[in-house]
Coordinates of C-alpha atoms in Angstrom, one line a residue:
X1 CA -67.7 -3.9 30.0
X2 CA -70.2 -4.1 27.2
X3 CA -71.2 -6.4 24.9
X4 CA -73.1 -6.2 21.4
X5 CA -74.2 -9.6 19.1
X6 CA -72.9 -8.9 15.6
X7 CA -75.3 -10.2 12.8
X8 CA -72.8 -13.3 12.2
X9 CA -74.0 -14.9 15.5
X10 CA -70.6 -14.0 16.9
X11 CA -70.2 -11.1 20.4
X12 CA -68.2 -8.2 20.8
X13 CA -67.1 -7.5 24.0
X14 CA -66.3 -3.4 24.3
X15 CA -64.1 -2.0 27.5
X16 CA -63.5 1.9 27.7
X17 CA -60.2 3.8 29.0
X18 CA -58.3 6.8 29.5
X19 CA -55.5 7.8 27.4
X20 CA -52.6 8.4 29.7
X21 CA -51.2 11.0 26.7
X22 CA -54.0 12.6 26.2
X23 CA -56.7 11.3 29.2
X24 CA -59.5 10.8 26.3
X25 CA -61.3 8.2 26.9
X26 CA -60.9 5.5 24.5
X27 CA -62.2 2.0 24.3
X28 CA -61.0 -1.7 23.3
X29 CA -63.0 -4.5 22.0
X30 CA -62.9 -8.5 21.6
X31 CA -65.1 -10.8 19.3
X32 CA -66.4 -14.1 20.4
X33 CA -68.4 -16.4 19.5
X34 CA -70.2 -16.8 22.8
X35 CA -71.8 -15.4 25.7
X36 CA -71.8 -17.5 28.5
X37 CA -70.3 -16.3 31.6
X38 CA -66.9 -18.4 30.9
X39 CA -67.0 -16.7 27.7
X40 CA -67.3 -13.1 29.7
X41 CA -64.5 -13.8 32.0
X42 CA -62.3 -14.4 29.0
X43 CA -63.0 -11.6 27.5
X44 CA -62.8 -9.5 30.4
X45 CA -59.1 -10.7 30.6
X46 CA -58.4 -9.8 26.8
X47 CA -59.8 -6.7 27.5
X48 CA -57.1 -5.9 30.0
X49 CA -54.4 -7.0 28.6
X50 CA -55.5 -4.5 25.4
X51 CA -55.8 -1.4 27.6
X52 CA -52.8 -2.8 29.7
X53 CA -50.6 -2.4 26.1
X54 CA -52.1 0.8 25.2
X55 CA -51.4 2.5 28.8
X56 CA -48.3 1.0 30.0
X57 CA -45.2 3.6 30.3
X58 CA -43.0 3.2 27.5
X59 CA -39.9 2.1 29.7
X60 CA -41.5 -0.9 30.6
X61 CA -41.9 -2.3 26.5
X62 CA -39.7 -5.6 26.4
X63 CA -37.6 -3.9 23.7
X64 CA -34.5 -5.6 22.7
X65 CA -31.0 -4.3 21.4
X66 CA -31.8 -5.4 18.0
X67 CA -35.4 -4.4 18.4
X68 CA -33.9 -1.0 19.1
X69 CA -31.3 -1.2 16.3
X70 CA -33.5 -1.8 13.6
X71 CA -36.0 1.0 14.5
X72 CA -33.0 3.3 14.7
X73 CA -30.9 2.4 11.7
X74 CA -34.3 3.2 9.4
X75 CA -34.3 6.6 10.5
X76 CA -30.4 7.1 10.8
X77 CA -30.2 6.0 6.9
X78 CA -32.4 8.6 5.8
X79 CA -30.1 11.1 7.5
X80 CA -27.0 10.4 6.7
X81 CA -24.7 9.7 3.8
X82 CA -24.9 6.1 2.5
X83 CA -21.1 5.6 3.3
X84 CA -21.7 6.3 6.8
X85 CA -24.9 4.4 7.2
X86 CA -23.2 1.6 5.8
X87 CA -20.4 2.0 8.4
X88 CA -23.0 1.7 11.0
X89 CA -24.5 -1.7 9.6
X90 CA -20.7 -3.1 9.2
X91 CA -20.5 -1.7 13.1
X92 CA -23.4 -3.5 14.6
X93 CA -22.5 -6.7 12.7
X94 CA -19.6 -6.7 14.4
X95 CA -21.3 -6.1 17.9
X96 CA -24.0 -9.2 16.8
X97 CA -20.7 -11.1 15.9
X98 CA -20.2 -10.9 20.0
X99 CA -23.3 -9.9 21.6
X100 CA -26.6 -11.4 22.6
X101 CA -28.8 -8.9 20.6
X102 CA -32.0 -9.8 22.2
X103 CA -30.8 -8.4 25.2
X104 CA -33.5 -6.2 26.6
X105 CA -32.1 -2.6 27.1
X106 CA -33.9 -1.9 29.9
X107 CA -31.3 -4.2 31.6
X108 CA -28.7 -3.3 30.0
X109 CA -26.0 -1.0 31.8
X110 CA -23.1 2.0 31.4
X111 CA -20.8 -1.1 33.0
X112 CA -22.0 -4.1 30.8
X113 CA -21.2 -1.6 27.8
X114 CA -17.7 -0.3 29.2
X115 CA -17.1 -4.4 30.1
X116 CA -17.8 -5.1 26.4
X117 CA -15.6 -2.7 24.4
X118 CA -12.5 -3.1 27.1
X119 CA -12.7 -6.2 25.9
X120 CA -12.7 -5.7 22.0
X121 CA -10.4 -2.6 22.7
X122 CA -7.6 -4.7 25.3
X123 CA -8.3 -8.0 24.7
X124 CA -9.2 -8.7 20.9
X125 CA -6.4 -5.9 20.0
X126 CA -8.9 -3.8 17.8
X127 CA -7.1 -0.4 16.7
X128 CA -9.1 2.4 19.6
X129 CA -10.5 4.3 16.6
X130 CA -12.6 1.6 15.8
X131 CA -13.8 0.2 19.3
X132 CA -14.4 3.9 19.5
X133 CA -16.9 4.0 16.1
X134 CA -18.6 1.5 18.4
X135 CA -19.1 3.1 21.4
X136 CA -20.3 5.9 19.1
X137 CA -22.8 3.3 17.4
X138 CA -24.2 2.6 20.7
X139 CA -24.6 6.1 21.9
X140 CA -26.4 7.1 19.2
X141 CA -28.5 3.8 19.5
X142 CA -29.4 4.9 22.9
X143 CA -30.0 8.6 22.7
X144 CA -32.6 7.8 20.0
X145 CA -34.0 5.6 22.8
X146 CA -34.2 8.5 24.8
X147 CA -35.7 10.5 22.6
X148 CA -38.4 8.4 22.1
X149 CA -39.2 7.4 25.9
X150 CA -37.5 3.7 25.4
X151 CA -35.6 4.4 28.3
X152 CA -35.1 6.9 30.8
X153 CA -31.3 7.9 30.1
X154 CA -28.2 7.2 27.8
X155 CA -26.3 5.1 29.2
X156 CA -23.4 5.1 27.0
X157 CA -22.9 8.9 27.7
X158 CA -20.3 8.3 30.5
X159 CA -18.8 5.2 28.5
X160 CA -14.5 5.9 27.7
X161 CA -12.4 4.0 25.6
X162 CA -8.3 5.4 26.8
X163 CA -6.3 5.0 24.6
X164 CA -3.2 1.7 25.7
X165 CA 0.3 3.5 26.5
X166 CA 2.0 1.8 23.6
X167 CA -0.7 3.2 21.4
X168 CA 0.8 6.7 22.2
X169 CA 4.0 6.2 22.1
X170 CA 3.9 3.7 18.6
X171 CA 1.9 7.4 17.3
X172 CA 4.4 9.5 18.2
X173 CA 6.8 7.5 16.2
X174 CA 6.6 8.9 13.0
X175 CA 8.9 6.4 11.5
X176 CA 7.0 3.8 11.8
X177 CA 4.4 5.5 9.7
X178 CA 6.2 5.2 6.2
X179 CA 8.7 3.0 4.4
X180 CA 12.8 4.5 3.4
X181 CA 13.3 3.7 0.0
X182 CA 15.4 0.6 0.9
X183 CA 12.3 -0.7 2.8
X184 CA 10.1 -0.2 0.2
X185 CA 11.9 -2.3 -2.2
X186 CA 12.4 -5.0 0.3
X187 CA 8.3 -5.3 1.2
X188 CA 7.8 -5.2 -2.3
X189 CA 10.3 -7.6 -3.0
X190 CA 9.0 -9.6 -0.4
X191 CA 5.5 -9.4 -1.9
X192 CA 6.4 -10.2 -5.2
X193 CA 8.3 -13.2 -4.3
X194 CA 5.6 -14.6 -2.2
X195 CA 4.9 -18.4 -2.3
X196 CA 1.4 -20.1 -2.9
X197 CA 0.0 -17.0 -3.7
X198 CA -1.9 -16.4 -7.1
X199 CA -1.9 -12.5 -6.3
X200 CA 1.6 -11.8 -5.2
X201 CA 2.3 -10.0 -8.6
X202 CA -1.0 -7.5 -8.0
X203 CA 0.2 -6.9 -4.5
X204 CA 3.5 -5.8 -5.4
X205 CA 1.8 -3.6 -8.1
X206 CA -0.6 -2.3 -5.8
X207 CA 2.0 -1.5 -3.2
X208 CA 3.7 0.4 -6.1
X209 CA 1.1 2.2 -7.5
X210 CA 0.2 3.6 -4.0
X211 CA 3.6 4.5 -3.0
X212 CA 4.0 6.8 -6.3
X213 CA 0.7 8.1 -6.2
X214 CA -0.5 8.7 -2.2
X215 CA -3.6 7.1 -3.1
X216 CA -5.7 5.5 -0.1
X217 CA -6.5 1.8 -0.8
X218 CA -10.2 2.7 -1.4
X219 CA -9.5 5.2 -3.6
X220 CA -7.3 2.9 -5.8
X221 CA -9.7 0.5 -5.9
X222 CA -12.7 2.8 -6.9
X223 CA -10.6 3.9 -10.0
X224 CA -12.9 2.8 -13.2
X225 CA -11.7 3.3 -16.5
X226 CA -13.2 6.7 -17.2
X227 CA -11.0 8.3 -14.7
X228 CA -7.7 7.7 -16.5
X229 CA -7.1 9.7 -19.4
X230 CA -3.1 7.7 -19.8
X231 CA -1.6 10.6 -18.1
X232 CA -4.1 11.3 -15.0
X233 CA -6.2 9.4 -12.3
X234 CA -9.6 11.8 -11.5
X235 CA -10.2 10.4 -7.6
X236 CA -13.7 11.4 -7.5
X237 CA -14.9 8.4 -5.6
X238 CA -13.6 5.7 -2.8
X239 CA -14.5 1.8 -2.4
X240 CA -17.2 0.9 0.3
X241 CA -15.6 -2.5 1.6
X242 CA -16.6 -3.2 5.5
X243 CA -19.2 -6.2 4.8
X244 CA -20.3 -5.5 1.5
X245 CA -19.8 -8.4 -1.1
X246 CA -16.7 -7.3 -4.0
X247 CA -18.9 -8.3 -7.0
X248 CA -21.4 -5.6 -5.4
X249 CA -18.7 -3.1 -5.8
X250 CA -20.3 -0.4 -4.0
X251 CA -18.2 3.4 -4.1
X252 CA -18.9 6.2 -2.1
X253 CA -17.8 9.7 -2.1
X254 CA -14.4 10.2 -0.8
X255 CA -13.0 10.8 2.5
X256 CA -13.8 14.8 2.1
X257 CA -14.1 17.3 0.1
X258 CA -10.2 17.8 -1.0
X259 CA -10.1 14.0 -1.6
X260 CA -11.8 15.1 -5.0
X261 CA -8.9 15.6 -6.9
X262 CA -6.9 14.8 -10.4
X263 CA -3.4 13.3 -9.8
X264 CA -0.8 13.2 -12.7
X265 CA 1.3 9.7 -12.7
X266 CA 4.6 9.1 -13.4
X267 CA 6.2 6.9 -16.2
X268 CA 6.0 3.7 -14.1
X269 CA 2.8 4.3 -12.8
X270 CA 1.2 4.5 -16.0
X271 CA 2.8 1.0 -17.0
X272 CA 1.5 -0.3 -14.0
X273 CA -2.5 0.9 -14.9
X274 CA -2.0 0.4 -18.2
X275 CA -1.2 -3.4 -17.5
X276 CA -4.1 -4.1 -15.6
X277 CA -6.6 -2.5 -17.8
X278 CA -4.9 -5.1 -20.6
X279 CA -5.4 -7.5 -18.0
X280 CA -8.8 -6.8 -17.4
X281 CA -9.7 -6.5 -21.3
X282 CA -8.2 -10.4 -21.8
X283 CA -10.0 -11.9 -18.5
X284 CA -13.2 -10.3 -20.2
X285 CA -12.8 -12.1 -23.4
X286 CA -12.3 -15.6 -22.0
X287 CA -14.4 -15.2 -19.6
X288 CA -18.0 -15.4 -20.5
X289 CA -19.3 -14.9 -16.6
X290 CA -16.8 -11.4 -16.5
X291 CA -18.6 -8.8 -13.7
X292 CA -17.8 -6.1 -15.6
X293 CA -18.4 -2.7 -13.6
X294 CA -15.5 -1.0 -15.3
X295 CA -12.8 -1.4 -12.3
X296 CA -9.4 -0.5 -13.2
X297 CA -8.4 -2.5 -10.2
X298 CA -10.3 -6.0 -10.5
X299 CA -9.9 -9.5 -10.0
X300 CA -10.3 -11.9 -12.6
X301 CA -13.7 -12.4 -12.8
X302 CA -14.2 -8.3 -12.6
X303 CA -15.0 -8.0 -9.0
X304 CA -13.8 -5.1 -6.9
X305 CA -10.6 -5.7 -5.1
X306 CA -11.2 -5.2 -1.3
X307 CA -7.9 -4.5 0.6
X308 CA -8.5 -7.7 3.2
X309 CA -6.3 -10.0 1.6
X310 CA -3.3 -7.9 1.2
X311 CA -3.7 -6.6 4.8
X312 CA -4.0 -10.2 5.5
X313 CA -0.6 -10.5 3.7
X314 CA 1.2 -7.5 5.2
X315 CA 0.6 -8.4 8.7
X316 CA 2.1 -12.0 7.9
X317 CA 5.0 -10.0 6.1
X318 CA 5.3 -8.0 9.4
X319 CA 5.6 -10.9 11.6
X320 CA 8.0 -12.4 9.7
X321 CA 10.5 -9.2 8.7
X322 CA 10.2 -8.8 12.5
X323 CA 11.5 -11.8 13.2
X324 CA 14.1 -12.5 10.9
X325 CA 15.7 -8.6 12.0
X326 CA 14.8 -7.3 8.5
X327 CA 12.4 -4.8 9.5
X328 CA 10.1 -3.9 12.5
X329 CA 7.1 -1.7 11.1
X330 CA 3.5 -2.3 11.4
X331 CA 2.6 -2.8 7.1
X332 CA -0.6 -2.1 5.5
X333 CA -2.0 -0.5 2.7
X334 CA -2.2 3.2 4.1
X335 CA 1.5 2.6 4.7
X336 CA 2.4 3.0 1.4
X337 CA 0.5 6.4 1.2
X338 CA 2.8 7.8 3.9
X339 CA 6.0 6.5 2.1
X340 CA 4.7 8.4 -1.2
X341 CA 4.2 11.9 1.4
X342 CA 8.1 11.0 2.9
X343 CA 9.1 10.7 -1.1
X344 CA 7.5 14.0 -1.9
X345 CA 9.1 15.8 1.3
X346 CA 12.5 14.4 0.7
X347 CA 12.5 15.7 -2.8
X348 CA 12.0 19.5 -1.5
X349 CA 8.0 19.4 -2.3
X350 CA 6.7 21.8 0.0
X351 CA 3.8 21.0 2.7
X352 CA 1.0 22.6 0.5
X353 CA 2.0 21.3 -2.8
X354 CA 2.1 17.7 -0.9
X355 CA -1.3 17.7 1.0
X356 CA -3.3 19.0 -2.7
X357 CA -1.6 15.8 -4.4
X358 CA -2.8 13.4 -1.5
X359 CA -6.4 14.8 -1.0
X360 CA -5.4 15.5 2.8
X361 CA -7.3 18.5 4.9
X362 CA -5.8 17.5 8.6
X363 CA -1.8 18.4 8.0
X364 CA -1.1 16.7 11.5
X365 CA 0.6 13.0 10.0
X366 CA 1.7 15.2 6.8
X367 CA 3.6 17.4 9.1
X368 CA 5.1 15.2 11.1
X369 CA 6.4 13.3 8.2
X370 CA 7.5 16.7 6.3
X371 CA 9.0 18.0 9.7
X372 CA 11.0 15.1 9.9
X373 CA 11.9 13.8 6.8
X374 CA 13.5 17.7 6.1
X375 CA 14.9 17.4 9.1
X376 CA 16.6 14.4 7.9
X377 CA 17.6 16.0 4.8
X378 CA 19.4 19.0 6.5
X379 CA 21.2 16.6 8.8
X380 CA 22.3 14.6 5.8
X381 CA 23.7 17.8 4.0
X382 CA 25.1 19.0 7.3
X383 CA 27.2 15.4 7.5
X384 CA 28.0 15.6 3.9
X385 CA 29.8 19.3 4.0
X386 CA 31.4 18.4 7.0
X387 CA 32.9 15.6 5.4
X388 CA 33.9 17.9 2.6
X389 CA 35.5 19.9 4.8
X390 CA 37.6 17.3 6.9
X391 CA 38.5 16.0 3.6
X392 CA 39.9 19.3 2.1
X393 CA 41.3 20.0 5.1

């Protein structure tokens, strides 16, 4: 250790090194404003503590998960699309929501990660394509760790989510994944009748409008007004929801590529749209505060119309059609899509024509439905000419 007087009366203590990267020798300093030998001692410890910083392995940095997250998100945003960054932030918020994020990783395990998605997987009931997203959140987390010398491995590579029995054989069920027409006009019966509820009318329409058009709920609710021509919706974009605010009203691109389509709506359809854009026009003219982004789909004040309350709604209606023997299907909003594909299959559409119309690339659900549903069909003509028969018989 050296030490030089600075023309300010004050003393710089300087203490060389050797890069461990590059084994140059380097040095550290520390100003202070004395020389005695208490003041050399001290800086003697500063000193080290400096060159202690600069050389220690990288492994042994205190980082924390968020530490860790918020290094990693930076970089992730700038090479992704913005949908899926912003699935990523709506991911970890849901980790923070459950997680002490200044957990260090360096103590952090495969099993404390396995322990904490069993649980949001089996215990908090969350859908395994989601609790998977997060497992994939964390591996990437960590294998940007790794690539940086954070830590030594990734230890969410080994990290499974299996799927729950039921959760295979409720999939296999392809009736449950779509409404008959008799259940159709019960949920939306059911919707439209519902008490204490300002929005039951917009529900019902909603589940109407998606039901006759295949729409997914984001794509609905991205619908502005220069993508209705009175006889066509152009689905060009999709609503970005997970924990963005509605008067935000953030879109994204859609799903995929065939999502970008131009659907051509049917008489009751275009009522439907044609009411809420009257609706809209009126809230706008009494209301001087009116968020006006151009929805087609918007609450009264103009925001964007999120699909959490009617989910919210649907699994209350599927609780309580369950229990009263009316009905036993798991409702939401992508219900409704299916029921439209069932419609489309039933009335002879074939499998091509029916995937174009619903912006779908993976036929697996669509040719479930198809497979059945014209099954169904040919069983019902089957019945029907045997009847015939019998009867002229």
């Amino acid at each position: 250790m050296w030490m030089e007087e600075l023309p300010n009366g004050k003393y710089k203590y300087f203490e060389r090194y050797k890069d461990p990267y590059t084994e140059k020798l380097k040095r550290v300093s520390v100003t202070l404003t004395s020389k005695s030998n208490q003041a050399k001692k001290q800086a003697m410890m500063e000193l080290q503590e400096k060159i202690n910083a600069k050389i220690s392995n990288p492994n042994e940095h205190k980082v924390t998960l968020a530490n860790l997250y918020e290094e990693w998100i930076e970089i992730y945003k700038q090479k992704v699309k913005e949908q899926t960054y912003l699935t990523s932030v709506s991911l970890y918020k849901a980790v923070e929501l459950r997680m002490d994020t200044s957990v260090l990783i360096n103590n952090l395990t495969s099993s404390y990660i396995q322990k904490f998605l069993n649980e949001f997987y089996y215990k908090e009931n969350y859908s395994h394509s989601y609790t998977d997203a997060i497992r994939s959140l964390f591996r990437n987390m960590f294998e940007y760790a790794k690539q940086v010398g954070l830590v030594e491995h990734n230890i969410v590579k080994d990290v499974k989510i299996e799927r729950k029995k039921t959760t295979i054989e409720e999939h296999e069920k392809v009736t449950q994944k779509y409404l008959e027409p008799d259940e159709l006009e019960l949920v939306i019966g059911e919707l439209r009748n519902l008490k204490h509820s300002s929005c039951a009318s917009q529900y019902a329409e909603i589940a109407e409008v998606l039901s006759k058009t295949g729409l997914r709920y984001g794509e609905l609710a991205a619908l502005k007004i220069e993508d209705y021509d009175g006889t066509t919706l152009d689905v060009n974009k999709t609503l970005f929801y997970n924990y963005s605010k509605a008067q935000d009203g953030l879109t994204t691109s859609p799903k995929n590529v065939f999502s970008n389509r131009k659907i051509p709506i049917s008489n009751e359809t275009k009522v439907i749209i044609d009411k809420w854009i009257s609706q809209n026009e009126l809230n706008k003219a009494i209301n001087s505060k009116y968020n006006d982004m151009g929805f087609i789909l918007a609450a009264p004040n103009g925001d964007s119309v999120p699909p959490f309350s009617m989910n919210r709604v649907l699994r209350n209606l599927t609780a309580k059609l369950k229990e009263q023997g009316k009905l036993n299907k798991r409702l939401s909003t992508h219900i409704f899509r299916h029921t439209h594909i069932s419609l489309l299959a039933e009335m002879g559409i074939n499998q091509k024509a029916i995937m174009s119309r619903v912006g779908q690339v993976n036929p697996l659900t669509t040719l479930k439905i198809y497979t059945h549903v014209t099954k169904k069909v040919e069983q019902d003509l089957i019945d029907k000419l045997n009847a015939k028969e019998k009867e002229q018989g």
